[in-house]
Amino acid sequence: MTGQMVRWREFTDPVRFERSATDFILKAAADAIAERGAFRIVLAGGETPRSIYARVACAHADWDRWHVYFGDERCLPPDDPGRNSVMARSAWLDRVAIPTAQIHEIEAEQGPEAGAQGYAATLSDIGPFDLVLLGLGEDGHTASIFPGGRWDRMAGGNSTDDDVAIPPVVPVFDAPKPPSERISLSPGRLGDARRVLFLVAGKGKQIAVARWQAGDPIPASRIRPRGGVDVFFLDSAPR
Ligand code: 6PG
């Protein structure tokens, strides 16, 4: 079993946290565009990235080279404010000139099974992502990979080899964080990336972070890109 390499960076100032995350994203984009002519980014859900997305929206970037994907989506109607895509659109995507055809939302309104199948087809000819953004839940979940979830059991534990056997996009029916029905990229697909950046903010995350640092097999520790993951942790925010 290959372990996860983690580079930790702790912040106490929210503005520094947001600026550093924004710089990380823009640098990953510039590098990918210089090397390969395109930038494929996977967005995180939840609330933590909102202010960072708003900062990215103010940058001057080669938007027509950006291709946007989502790490997970909640099975809600397309314009429901609870959708991760709606948050990303209002904070960022609706304000910049990324061609609509290059924004690949998960059609979660179709339900977990059909939506997962559709997104697997969308990703079928996409190689490694350039950057995957992820959040961390208080129980250690990331994207919609929750502890003890259906395919967490299917994977037989915390093994990279087992993760390879899980389909790249999975339906989730029993998420403890509402809504219970979701669609998520698998640990293996999320880890098939040149860079992975976790954005973690709030006192409520301290226990999960401590467990992660202690080597507990939380879902976040199953994302194992070859180059390791970066974690930006802001522990001062009262969220
Ligand atoms: C979601 C997520 C989830 C999220 C974490 C952190 O759809 O809710 O993708 O994995 O990133 O729960 O959420 P917060 O940033 O809101 O704390």
PDB file of C-alpha atoms in Angstrom, residues 1-6 132 134-136 139-167 170 184-193 196 198 211-212 215-226 228-229 231:
ATOM      1  CA  MET A   1       0.000   0.000   0.000  1.00  0.00           C
ATOM      2  CA  THR A   2       1.426   3.372  -0.980  1.00  0.00           C
ATOM      3  CA  GLY A   3       0.979   6.042   1.679  1.00  0.00           C
ATOM      4  CA  GLN A   4      -0.127   9.597   1.215  1.00  0.00           C
ATOM      5  CA  MET A   5       2.493  12.346   1.172  1.00  0.00           C
ATOM      6  CA  VAL A   6       1.127  15.543   2.729  1.00  0.00           C
ATOM      7  CA  VAL A 132      -7.947  19.022  -7.814  1.00  0.00           C
ATOM      8  CA  LEU A 134     -10.950  19.437  -2.089  1.00  0.00           C
ATOM      9  CA  GLY A 135     -12.522  20.279   1.259  1.00  0.00           C
ATOM     10  CA  LEU A 136     -12.526  18.376   4.523  1.00  0.00           C
ATOM     11  CA  ASP A 139     -15.822  13.497  10.119  1.00  0.00           C
ATOM     12  CA  GLY A 140     -12.847  13.391   7.743  1.00  0.00           C
ATOM     13  CA  HIS A 141     -14.889  13.147   4.527  1.00  0.00           C
ATOM     14  CA  THR A 142     -13.752  14.764   1.339  1.00  0.00           C
ATOM     15  CA  ALA A 143     -15.807  15.377  -1.820  1.00  0.00           C
ATOM     16  CA  SER A 144     -18.703  12.962  -1.100  1.00  0.00           C
ATOM     17  CA  ILE A 145     -16.487  10.155   0.165  1.00  0.00           C
ATOM     18  CA  PHE A 146     -17.855   9.618   3.654  1.00  0.00           C
ATOM     19  CA  PRO A 147     -16.535   7.257   6.318  1.00  0.00           C
ATOM     20  CA  GLY A 148     -18.183   3.853   6.009  1.00  0.00           C
ATOM     21  CA  GLY A 149     -19.945   4.732   2.736  1.00  0.00           C
ATOM     22  CA  ARG A 150     -21.072   1.982   0.359  1.00  0.00           C
ATOM     23  CA  TRP A 151     -17.917   1.915  -1.718  1.00  0.00           C
ATOM     24  CA  ASP A 152     -15.723   2.689   1.256  1.00  0.00           C
ATOM     25  CA  ARG A 153     -16.727  -0.824   2.373  1.00  0.00           C
ATOM     26  CA  MET A 154     -16.410  -2.087  -1.205  1.00  0.00           C
ATOM     27  CA  ALA A 155     -12.813  -0.905  -1.215  1.00  0.00           C
ATOM     28  CA  GLY A 156     -12.091  -3.070   1.811  1.00  0.00           C
ATOM     29  CA  GLY A 157     -10.322  -0.363   3.734  1.00  0.00           C
ATOM     30  CA  ASN A 158      -7.680   2.187   3.149  1.00  0.00           C
ATOM     31  CA  SER A 159      -5.862   0.682   0.200  1.00  0.00           C
ATOM     32  CA  THR A 160      -4.794   2.404  -2.987  1.00  0.00           C
ATOM     33  CA  ASP A 161      -4.864  -0.903  -4.862  1.00  0.00           C
ATOM     34  CA  ASP A 162      -8.493  -1.429  -3.932  1.00  0.00           C
ATOM     35  CA  ASP A 163      -9.342   2.141  -4.880  1.00  0.00           C
ATOM     36  CA  VAL A 164      -8.310   1.401  -8.461  1.00  0.00           C
ATOM     37  CA  ALA A 165     -11.198  -1.098  -8.714  1.00  0.00           C
ATOM     38  CA  ILE A 166     -13.815   1.510  -7.742  1.00  0.00           C
ATOM     39  CA  PRO A 167     -15.483   3.222 -10.735  1.00  0.00           C
ATOM     40  CA  VAL A 170     -19.787   6.837  -7.864  1.00  0.00           C
ATOM     41  CA  SER A 184     -18.670  11.828  -6.189  1.00  0.00           C
ATOM     42  CA  LEU A 185     -15.454  11.205  -8.003  1.00  0.00           C
ATOM     43  CA  SER A 186     -13.708   8.211  -6.461  1.00  0.00           C
ATOM     44  CA  PRO A 187     -10.504   8.460  -4.411  1.00  0.00           C
ATOM     45  CA  GLY A 188      -8.560   7.001  -7.338  1.00  0.00           C
ATOM     46  CA  ARG A 189      -9.938   9.503  -9.877  1.00  0.00           C
ATOM     47  CA  LEU A 190      -9.428  12.456  -7.517  1.00  0.00           C
ATOM     48  CA  GLY A 191      -5.839  11.336  -6.980  1.00  0.00           C
ATOM     49  CA  ASP A 192      -5.142  11.096 -10.709  1.00  0.00           C
ATOM     50  CA  ALA A 193      -3.838  14.656 -10.695  1.00  0.00           C
ATOM     51  CA  VAL A 196      -4.189  18.291  -5.148  1.00  0.00           C
ATOM     52  CA  PHE A 198      -7.168  20.697   0.307  1.00  0.00           C
ATOM     53  CA  ARG A 211      -6.709  12.395  13.090  1.00  0.00           C
ATOM     54  CA  TRP A 212      -5.325  12.889   9.596  1.00  0.00           C
ATOM     55  CA  GLY A 215      -2.335   8.614  10.350  1.00  0.00           C
ATOM     56  CA  ASP A 216      -5.961   7.569  10.977  1.00  0.00           C
ATOM     57  CA  PRO A 217      -7.531   6.166   7.799  1.00  0.00           C
ATOM     58  CA  ILE A 218     -10.025   8.978   7.184  1.00  0.00           C
ATOM     59  CA  PRO A 219     -11.439   9.362   3.645  1.00  0.00           C
ATOM     60  CA  ALA A 220      -9.168  12.365   2.935  1.00  0.00           C
ATOM     61  CA  SER A 221      -6.101  10.179   3.452  1.00  0.00           C
ATOM     62  CA  ARG A 222      -7.193   8.025   0.503  1.00  0.00           C
ATOM     63  CA  ILE A 223      -6.400  10.724  -2.059  1.00  0.00           C
ATOM     64  CA  ARG A 224      -2.887   9.808  -3.105  1.00  0.00           C
ATOM     65  CA  PRO A 225      -1.506  11.537  -6.168  1.00  0.00           C
ATOM     66  CA  ARG A 226       2.072  10.578  -6.966  1.00  0.00           C
ATOM     67  CA  GLY A 228       1.552  14.211  -2.769  1.00  0.00           C
ATOM     68  CA  VAL A 229      -1.143  16.597  -1.580  1.00  0.00           C
ATOM     69  CA  VAL A 231      -3.223  21.053   2.721  1.00  0.00           C
TER      70      VAL A 231
END
